[in-house]
Amino acid sequence: MSRIQVTWVVKTRNGQVKGPYSTEAILRMIGEGAFSGQEMISRLPDGQWTLISKEPAFYDKLLEALEGVVDVDPKKAQKMEAETVITRAPKPPKPQAQTPSSESFANIKIEKPPQQVDIYDAPAYVPPASTPIENVSANKKSDSVIELSNLKNMEKGELIQTLRVPVLILVLVIVFGAWFLWDSGPSDGSKIHLLAPGRSTSTLSEAQVKEKLNEALFAMEQDTFESYFSAQNKLVAIVEGAPMNIEVRALLCVVYRELWPFAVQDAQDIKTISFATQSTRALNVVSPFGQVCEAVKLMTSGRYKEAKGVVEATLESNEPFSLLPVVYNFKGELLEGEKDLNNAAPYYEKAAQLWEKWLSPQVALGKVLLEQGDYTSAASLLKNVLAKNPKHREAKILLGIIEYRGFKKSDTAYSYLSTALEAKGRISQLTEADGYAILAEIFVLRGEKKKALDMAQRGFALNPNNSDVRQLVIRLGGSDKIKGDKGKNNELLYLGDQYVRQGDFLAAQAEFKAAFEVDPKNGTAAMKAAKCLWQLNQSFEAIEWLNKAMKAEPKLVSAYVLQADYMSQRFDFTGSLQVLTNALRIAPNNYEVLRGLAMLEFRKNNMIGAINYATRAVKAYDGDIETYILLSKANGLLARSVMPINKKEIEKKENAAKDAIRYATKAVEIDATNPEAQITYAKMLAQTNGVDSGIAYLNELIKRFSYTLDYRVALAEVYKSEDRYSQSKEIYERVVEADPRNKKGWLGLGESEKALGLNDKALKAFLSAAVLDPTDGEALFQAGKLYLETSRFEEAIQQFKRVQRLNPNYPRTYYYIGKAAFSSGDFATALEASKAEKKLNPNVADSYILAAEVYTARRQYAECAAEYSQAMKLRPQGADIYVKSATCYRQSGSLDVAEDMLALAAARESGFAEIYREQGAIYELKGDTRSAAQAYNKYLGLSPNAPDRVEIESKISRLGN
C-alpha cells in the first residue's frame, strides 16, 4: 500500500486519535459514513483542533452524508478503519508514553495565554460538570501537545532509527554531565527557602527550554534532596524565560512538594507555593496542571481532606495529561497518611508504571510493602531503585531494615545501613532514625554495647517519639534527655501532620507545640497548633496560639486570616476586623484577606458588604473555590431577604438568585469533589428551581460519595428548611447513629424534634450537642429557646445566661432573656435586656421590636412608635409590624403617620386583616363613622373567626352601620 500524504489527524469523541490522512482520504471516509460530524480535526504539523463540521474543506461533503445524499457502505468503512493507524491519546499502549519528557513540555510555543472566560459574562445558569476538568475546551493547544509530538515522531521514525546510537551516546554525555554539575543545595544541613520565580528578563528559545527541562527531569527522577534542589533551579529558570509554559509550572509545584520537608516552612515559603498556584491557575483555572499546584498548596498547608478531593477530581478526568503519574503518587501519599496501606499501594504502583524513571513512587511503594510485611517484593523494588541511583540513601536504609527484620541477615543489613548512614545527602530524619535504631540492635547482637548506645542515642535524637529506641537507650545506660535542636523542627511538624491525617488532634497539637518550642520563630508550627486546638474545641487557646504565630512571623498572612475567622465565629466582629485590617497593611490586595473580610460581613448579616469584598477577592485570584462558595451563599441570602414590592426590588431579587446559582456552578466546575461546593450548589438549586431538584441532586451525591455524612446532613437541612421535619428527623437520626460526635447532626435533630412537639427528646439532643463542644454556646442557646417556647421562663433565662458566660459576644442572648422576662411579666428586666442587645448588636431589628412591645404594654406609645420605626429601617418587615407601629402612632395621637404605616402594610400584604381593624379605629377617632364601619366589616370578612369578633360587631352596631 502506497504511503498516504500526511495532512490531517482526527480525534473521535471517545478520545482516539486517527491518522495521518490526506484530504482525499478524509472526503472518501465522510462519504462512506465513517464520521458523524462530531469529531475533531487538526492539520499537521501545527494546526488547531476544530470540529470537522466547521472545516470548510469537508463541510459540503459532510452535509451531503448527513442528509443521506451519499450511499454508506459499512464494509468500506470497516476496511478504511483497518487501514488506519490509530493511537489512543489518553491511554498509550506503553506506560512510558505518559512519562513527562522534553517533547511533552518544550514543544509548546511561547504565546499569550488563551482567552479567559469572564464569569461576569457567563450565562446565569450552567449545570455543573461531574468533574471540573471536563470543561476544558478540546482545542486548547496545551491539551494537544502530547498527541501532536507523538505524531511528528511517527513521521520521522526512519530518521530516528538511523540516528539512535549517536543520539543515545550524546544523551548519556549530557545526563552524566548534569549529574556531576548540578547544584546540590547548602552543604551545612540547614533548612532551605523555596526559590520563587522572578520577573522574566529574557525569553528562552525552544532549544534552551528543552535543554534545561531535560536536566530538570533527570534530576527529579533521581529522587534525592540534592537532585530536587537542582531541578528547582532549572525549572525556575524555565518559568522565568518561558512564563506561559503551564506544564513546567506544574512540575515546579511538584518539586516544591518534594523539598517541603527540608524547607523552613515559614511565611516566605508558604507565599512561594501560594504564588506558584495562583499564577499557574491564572493561565487556565480548570487545567489539570493547575490542579497539581492546588493539591501541593493544600498538602503543604495540612489541608489533606481538600487535597484529596482535588486529586480525586483530577484522576476522574479523561484528559491526556503528562503529570498523571504525579497525581497517582499524591493519591498514594494521602492514603498512606491515613494508614490505608492496602489502597495506597496500587496508586504508587500505577505512578511507577507510568513514569518508570521517577524513583519517588518506587521508594514509597517499597516503604508500604515493608509496612505490610511483604519483604521480598519490597527488597526487589528497592534494589531496582539502587540500580538506577546507587546514591539513594533512603533506599539503602530501607533495604538494611528489610534485611534485618525480614530476612534476619544482620551482616547484609549492617553493610547497607553503615554505608547509607555514613554517606552525605539529606533524607527524612525519621527514616534516618530508623536506620540508626536497627544499627544499634545489630551492635547489641554483636556485643558491642558502646557502639550500640551511640547508634541508639543518634536515632533517639532524630526521633524522640520512638518509644522503642528510648527504651533501648535507657537499657544501654544512656539518658533519654535531649537538647533542643532547630533541625528537628520539621520532623516534629511531619509527625504532627501524620496525626492530623488520622484525626488525632490531641497528639498533633502536642507535636506542633514542641516544634514551636524548639524554634520559637516558626509561626507555621504555632498556626498548626492553633488549628488542632480549635478542632479540640479549645477556642481561647487556639486564638492565643495564633497570636504567637503572628508574633513569630509578622508576615504570615494565613495566621491573621485564620484568627479573624475564629474570632468572627465567636461573634467578636470588632476584634476580627482589627486583625484583618492589620493583615491588609501587610498584604493590601491579598485574596485571602479580602475573602476574610467578606466572611466577616457575611457573618454580620451584611450581604452587600460580603459580596463587594468577595468580588474584589475574585479579581485578585479567580481560582479560589472558597470565595465562589461565599459569593453564592451571600447572593442566595440576599435574594431571600429582598421584598419584591416594586420593579427595582424584583429585578434585584432575580439577579441575586441568578448570581447565587452561577457562582455555585463555578465552584463545582473548579472542584466537583468539594463537599461544600456541591452542597451550596444543591441548596441554590433548591432555592431557584424548586426544592425537589435540590433534593434529587443531593441524593445523587449521597450515592456517589457514600463514605461521607456531609451530604446527608445537607439533605436533612433542606428538608428542615421546607418544614418537612419528619423526613429531616429520620436523616439526622441516621447521622448521629453513624457518628455520635456529629454536632450538626444533634443540633438538627433537636430542632426537628422541637418542631414536631417532641420537646423532651429535643432537649436531650441539644444537651448531647453541648457535651461535644462545651465552649460553643449554640446548643445551650437552642435549649434556652426550647424552654422559652414551653413557657419555662426562668429556666430559659438561666440557660441564656450560661451562653453569655461561655461567650459574651453571642448574639441575641439579651434579646431572648428580654423575651422570657416580658412573657413572665417582668417589663423592667425585658427593657434592660433589649437595651443591652441594642448596644451589642445595634443593626439587629429584633431588640427594637422587643422594646416596642414593652412600651406598648406600659402604654408608652410615643416610645413604642419610635422603636418600631427604627426596626423598619434596619430590616424589611412584614405587614404586621407596620400595623403595630400604626397602633402606637394612633395611641400617641399621630393619626396621619398611623395612616401612612397602614398604607405601607397594605402595599406588602393587602389581605392582612389586622390592617382594617386598625384603620377602623383611626376613622373612628376622626369621626368618620361610615368609613370606620366599612373598615371593621372588611376586617371581619377577612377574619371571620377573629377572637374579638363580638367586640367589633358591637362597635359596628354602635356606629349605626
PDB file of C-alpha atoms in Angstrom, residues 409-569:
ATOM      1  CA  LYS A 409      20.616 -11.121  57.766  1.00  0.00           C
ATOM      2  CA  SER A 410      22.364  -8.800  60.179  1.00  0.00           C
ATOM      3  CA  ASP A 411      25.651  -8.668  58.231  1.00  0.00           C
ATOM      4  CA  THR A 412      23.951  -7.667  54.982  1.00  0.00           C
ATOM      5  CA  ALA A 413      21.795  -5.200  56.879  1.00  0.00           C
ATOM      6  CA  TYR A 414      24.905  -3.725  58.516  1.00  0.00           C
ATOM      7  CA  SER A 415      26.528  -3.272  55.123  1.00  0.00           C
ATOM      8  CA  TYR A 416      23.574  -1.353  53.728  1.00  0.00           C
ATOM      9  CA  LEU A 417      22.982   0.722  56.863  1.00  0.00           C
ATOM     10  CA  SER A 418      26.567   1.674  57.652  1.00  0.00           C
ATOM     11  CA  THR A 419      27.176   2.721  54.051  1.00  0.00           C
ATOM     12  CA  ALA A 420      23.970   4.774  53.892  1.00  0.00           C
ATOM     13  CA  LEU A 421      24.358   6.454  57.278  1.00  0.00           C
ATOM     14  CA  GLU A 422      27.972   7.437  56.585  1.00  0.00           C
ATOM     15  CA  ALA A 423      27.100   8.871  53.169  1.00  0.00           C
ATOM     16  CA  LYS A 424      26.284  12.509  52.534  1.00  0.00           C
ATOM     17  CA  GLY A 425      22.921  13.739  51.410  1.00  0.00           C
ATOM     18  CA  ARG A 426      19.738  14.688  53.219  1.00  0.00           C
ATOM     19  CA  ILE A 427      16.836  12.337  53.831  1.00  0.00           C
ATOM     20  CA  SER A 428      13.889  12.237  56.199  1.00  0.00           C
ATOM     21  CA  GLN A 429      15.132  12.271  59.793  1.00  0.00           C
ATOM     22  CA  LEU A 430      12.518   9.661  60.711  1.00  0.00           C
ATOM     23  CA  THR A 431      13.924   7.208  58.165  1.00  0.00           C
ATOM     24  CA  GLU A 432      17.443   8.030  59.290  1.00  0.00           C
ATOM     25  CA  ALA A 433      16.404   7.454  62.903  1.00  0.00           C
ATOM     26  CA  ASP A 434      15.002   4.027  61.995  1.00  0.00           C
ATOM     27  CA  GLY A 435      18.322   3.164  60.363  1.00  0.00           C
ATOM     28  CA  TYR A 436      20.293   4.080  63.495  1.00  0.00           C
ATOM     29  CA  ALA A 437      17.866   2.074  65.638  1.00  0.00           C
ATOM     30  CA  ILE A 438      18.416  -1.097  63.576  1.00  0.00           C
ATOM     31  CA  LEU A 439      22.157  -0.496  63.579  1.00  0.00           C
ATOM     32  CA  ALA A 440      22.041  -0.236  67.380  1.00  0.00           C
ATOM     33  CA  GLU A 441      20.239  -3.580  67.582  1.00  0.00           C
ATOM     34  CA  ILE A 442      22.903  -5.148  65.346  1.00  0.00           C
ATOM     35  CA  PHE A 443      25.666  -3.887  67.650  1.00  0.00           C
ATOM     36  CA  VAL A 444      23.768  -5.301  70.628  1.00  0.00           C
ATOM     37  CA  LEU A 445      23.756  -8.722  68.941  1.00  0.00           C
ATOM     38  CA  ARG A 446      27.500  -8.368  68.364  1.00  0.00           C
ATOM     39  CA  GLY A 447      28.068  -7.474  71.995  1.00  0.00           C
ATOM     40  CA  GLU A 448      29.405  -4.001  71.172  1.00  0.00           C
ATOM     41  CA  LYS A 449      27.441  -2.105  73.814  1.00  0.00           C
ATOM     42  CA  LYS A 450      29.254   1.231  73.435  1.00  0.00           C
ATOM     43  CA  LYS A 451      28.637   1.418  69.708  1.00  0.00           C
ATOM     44  CA  ALA A 452      25.060   0.253  70.227  1.00  0.00           C
ATOM     45  CA  LEU A 453      24.429   3.094  72.700  1.00  0.00           C
ATOM     46  CA  ASP A 454      25.966   5.623  70.311  1.00  0.00           C
ATOM     47  CA  MET A 455      23.707   4.489  67.463  1.00  0.00           C
ATOM     48  CA  ALA A 456      20.628   4.368  69.700  1.00  0.00           C
ATOM     49  CA  GLN A 457      21.269   7.886  71.002  1.00  0.00           C
ATOM     50  CA  ARG A 458      21.659   9.203  67.470  1.00  0.00           C
ATOM     51  CA  GLY A 459      18.394   7.593  66.460  1.00  0.00           C
ATOM     52  CA  PHE A 460      16.601   8.872  69.577  1.00  0.00           C
ATOM     53  CA  ALA A 461      17.905  12.395  68.980  1.00  0.00           C
ATOM     54  CA  LEU A 462      16.440  12.310  65.472  1.00  0.00           C
ATOM     55  CA  ASN A 463      13.081  10.890  66.604  1.00  0.00           C
ATOM     56  CA  PRO A 464      12.352  11.351  70.320  1.00  0.00           C
ATOM     57  CA  ASN A 465       8.838   9.937  69.794  1.00  0.00           C
ATOM     58  CA  ASN A 466      10.149   6.427  69.122  1.00  0.00           C
ATOM     59  CA  SER A 467       9.464   4.738  72.451  1.00  0.00           C
ATOM     60  CA  ASP A 468      11.321   1.541  71.452  1.00  0.00           C
ATOM     61  CA  VAL A 469      14.552   3.458  70.803  1.00  0.00           C
ATOM     62  CA  ARG A 470      14.072   5.411  74.020  1.00  0.00           C
ATOM     63  CA  GLN A 471      13.809   2.164  75.994  1.00  0.00           C
ATOM     64  CA  LEU A 472      16.909   0.834  74.209  1.00  0.00           C
ATOM     65  CA  VAL A 473      18.881   3.961  75.155  1.00  0.00           C
ATOM     66  CA  ILE A 474      17.848   3.600  78.796  1.00  0.00           C
ATOM     67  CA  ARG A 475      18.578  -0.147  78.795  1.00  0.00           C
ATOM     68  CA  LEU A 476      22.065   0.538  77.460  1.00  0.00           C
ATOM     69  CA  GLY A 477      22.705   3.035  80.256  1.00  0.00           C
ATOM     70  CA  GLY A 478      22.124   6.249  78.319  1.00  0.00           C
ATOM     71  CA  SER A 479      19.982   9.280  79.064  1.00  0.00           C
ATOM     72  CA  ASP A 480      16.651   9.983  77.416  1.00  0.00           C
ATOM     73  CA  LYS A 481      17.119  13.744  77.846  1.00  0.00           C
ATOM     74  CA  ILE A 482      17.839  15.522  74.572  1.00  0.00           C
ATOM     75  CA  LYS A 483      18.703  19.114  73.839  1.00  0.00           C
ATOM     76  CA  GLY A 484      16.550  21.306  71.633  1.00  0.00           C
ATOM     77  CA  ASP A 485      17.600  21.373  68.018  1.00  0.00           C
ATOM     78  CA  LYS A 486      16.049  23.502  65.339  1.00  0.00           C
ATOM     79  CA  GLY A 487      16.899  20.837  62.829  1.00  0.00           C
ATOM     80  CA  LYS A 488      14.246  18.581  64.388  1.00  0.00           C
ATOM     81  CA  ASN A 489      11.568  21.187  63.881  1.00  0.00           C
ATOM     82  CA  ASN A 490      10.349  19.858  60.554  1.00  0.00           C
ATOM     83  CA  GLU A 491      10.297  16.280  61.773  1.00  0.00           C
ATOM     84  CA  LEU A 492       8.008  17.313  64.626  1.00  0.00           C
ATOM     85  CA  LEU A 493       5.822  19.123  62.103  1.00  0.00           C
ATOM     86  CA  TYR A 494       5.804  15.994  59.972  1.00  0.00           C
ATOM     87  CA  LEU A 495       4.694  13.865  62.907  1.00  0.00           C
ATOM     88  CA  GLY A 496       2.007  16.384  63.751  1.00  0.00           C
ATOM     89  CA  ASP A 497       0.751  16.286  60.173  1.00  0.00           C
ATOM     90  CA  GLN A 498       0.530  12.493  60.357  1.00  0.00           C
ATOM     91  CA  TYR A 499      -1.622  12.724  63.474  1.00  0.00           C
ATOM     92  CA  VAL A 500      -3.850  15.318  61.768  1.00  0.00           C
ATOM     93  CA  ARG A 501      -4.438  12.942  58.856  1.00  0.00           C
ATOM     94  CA  GLN A 502      -5.504  10.276  61.319  1.00  0.00           C
ATOM     95  CA  GLY A 503      -7.822  12.703  63.143  1.00  0.00           C
ATOM     96  CA  ASP A 504      -5.772  12.607  66.366  1.00  0.00           C
ATOM     97  CA  PHE A 505      -5.713  16.360  67.031  1.00  0.00           C
ATOM     98  CA  LEU A 506      -4.667  15.939  70.661  1.00  0.00           C
ATOM     99  CA  ALA A 507      -1.415  14.216  69.710  1.00  0.00           C
ATOM    100  CA  ALA A 508      -0.938  16.564  66.752  1.00  0.00           C
ATOM    101  CA  GLN A 509      -1.149  19.758  68.803  1.00  0.00           C
ATOM    102  CA  ALA A 510       1.480  18.373  71.200  1.00  0.00           C
ATOM    103  CA  GLU A 511       3.897  17.833  68.283  1.00  0.00           C
ATOM    104  CA  PHE A 512       3.262  21.288  66.846  1.00  0.00           C
ATOM    105  CA  LYS A 513       3.744  22.916  70.236  1.00  0.00           C
ATOM    106  CA  ALA A 514       7.007  21.010  70.676  1.00  0.00           C
ATOM    107  CA  ALA A 515       8.145  22.193  67.241  1.00  0.00           C
ATOM    108  CA  PHE A 516       7.423  25.789  68.236  1.00  0.00           C
ATOM    109  CA  GLU A 517       9.340  25.393  71.491  1.00  0.00           C
ATOM    110  CA  VAL A 518      12.329  24.108  69.516  1.00  0.00           C
ATOM    111  CA  ASP A 519      12.102  27.047  67.119  1.00  0.00           C
ATOM    112  CA  PRO A 520      10.093  29.989  68.551  1.00  0.00           C
ATOM    113  CA  LYS A 521      10.414  31.831  65.234  1.00  0.00           C
ATOM    114  CA  ASN A 522       8.432  29.198  63.336  1.00  0.00           C
ATOM    115  CA  GLY A 523       4.988  30.735  63.050  1.00  0.00           C
ATOM    116  CA  THR A 524       3.730  27.826  60.934  1.00  0.00           C
ATOM    117  CA  ALA A 525       4.144  25.447  63.882  1.00  0.00           C
ATOM    118  CA  ALA A 526       2.132  27.777  66.136  1.00  0.00           C
ATOM    119  CA  MET A 527      -0.562  28.161  63.480  1.00  0.00           C
ATOM    120  CA  LYS A 528      -0.882  24.399  63.060  1.00  0.00           C
ATOM    121  CA  ALA A 529      -1.158  24.004  66.827  1.00  0.00           C
ATOM    122  CA  ALA A 530      -3.960  26.575  66.792  1.00  0.00           C
ATOM    123  CA  LYS A 531      -5.864  24.629  64.118  1.00  0.00           C
ATOM    124  CA  CYS A 532      -5.702  21.467  66.213  1.00  0.00           C
ATOM    125  CA  LEU A 533      -6.769  23.288  69.370  1.00  0.00           C
ATOM    126  CA  TRP A 534      -9.770  24.693  67.515  1.00  0.00           C
ATOM    127  CA  GLN A 535     -10.728  21.174  66.449  1.00  0.00           C
ATOM    128  CA  LEU A 536     -10.473  20.162  70.106  1.00  0.00           C
ATOM    129  CA  ASN A 537     -12.943  22.984  70.976  1.00  0.00           C
ATOM    130  CA  GLN A 538     -10.247  24.913  72.854  1.00  0.00           C
ATOM    131  CA  SER A 539     -11.080  28.171  71.109  1.00  0.00           C
ATOM    132  CA  PHE A 540      -9.434  30.619  73.523  1.00  0.00           C
ATOM    133  CA  GLU A 541      -6.119  28.765  73.444  1.00  0.00           C
ATOM    134  CA  ALA A 542      -6.348  28.454  69.644  1.00  0.00           C
ATOM    135  CA  ILE A 543      -6.662  32.221  69.281  1.00  0.00           C
ATOM    136  CA  GLU A 544      -3.752  32.723  71.683  1.00  0.00           C
ATOM    137  CA  TRP A 545      -1.520  30.387  69.661  1.00  0.00           C
ATOM    138  CA  LEU A 546      -2.347  32.388  66.557  1.00  0.00           C
ATOM    139  CA  ASN A 547      -1.093  35.462  68.409  1.00  0.00           C
ATOM    140  CA  LYS A 548       2.173  33.560  68.914  1.00  0.00           C
ATOM    141  CA  ALA A 549       2.274  32.686  65.210  1.00  0.00           C
ATOM    142  CA  MET A 550       1.853  36.321  64.171  1.00  0.00           C
ATOM    143  CA  LYS A 551       4.424  37.498  66.682  1.00  0.00           C
ATOM    144  CA  ALA A 552       6.925  34.896  65.443  1.00  0.00           C
ATOM    145  CA  GLU A 553       6.278  35.723  61.775  1.00  0.00           C
ATOM    146  CA  PRO A 554       4.594  39.118  61.350  1.00  0.00           C
ATOM    147  CA  LYS A 555       4.145  38.498  57.607  1.00  0.00           C
ATOM    148  CA  LEU A 556       2.361  35.143  57.968  1.00  0.00           C
ATOM    149  CA  VAL A 557      -0.894  36.327  56.372  1.00  0.00           C
ATOM    150  CA  SER A 558      -2.623  32.956  56.796  1.00  0.00           C
ATOM    151  CA  ALA A 559      -2.389  33.308  60.586  1.00  0.00           C
ATOM    152  CA  TYR A 560      -4.143  36.688  60.504  1.00  0.00           C
ATOM    153  CA  VAL A 561      -6.929  35.371  58.276  1.00  0.00           C
ATOM    154  CA  LEU A 562      -7.393  32.269  60.422  1.00  0.00           C
ATOM    155  CA  GLN A 563      -7.541  34.233  63.672  1.00  0.00           C
ATOM    156  CA  ALA A 564     -10.079  36.637  62.180  1.00  0.00           C
ATOM    157  CA  ASP A 565     -12.144  33.643  61.080  1.00  0.00           C
ATOM    158  CA  TYR A 566     -12.081  32.125  64.570  1.00  0.00           C
ATOM    159  CA  MET A 567     -12.981  35.457  66.163  1.00  0.00           C
ATOM    160  CA  SER A 568     -15.913  36.063  63.846  1.00  0.00           C
ATOM    161  CA  GLN A 569     -17.185  32.546  64.514  1.00  0.00           C
TER     162      GLN A 569
END
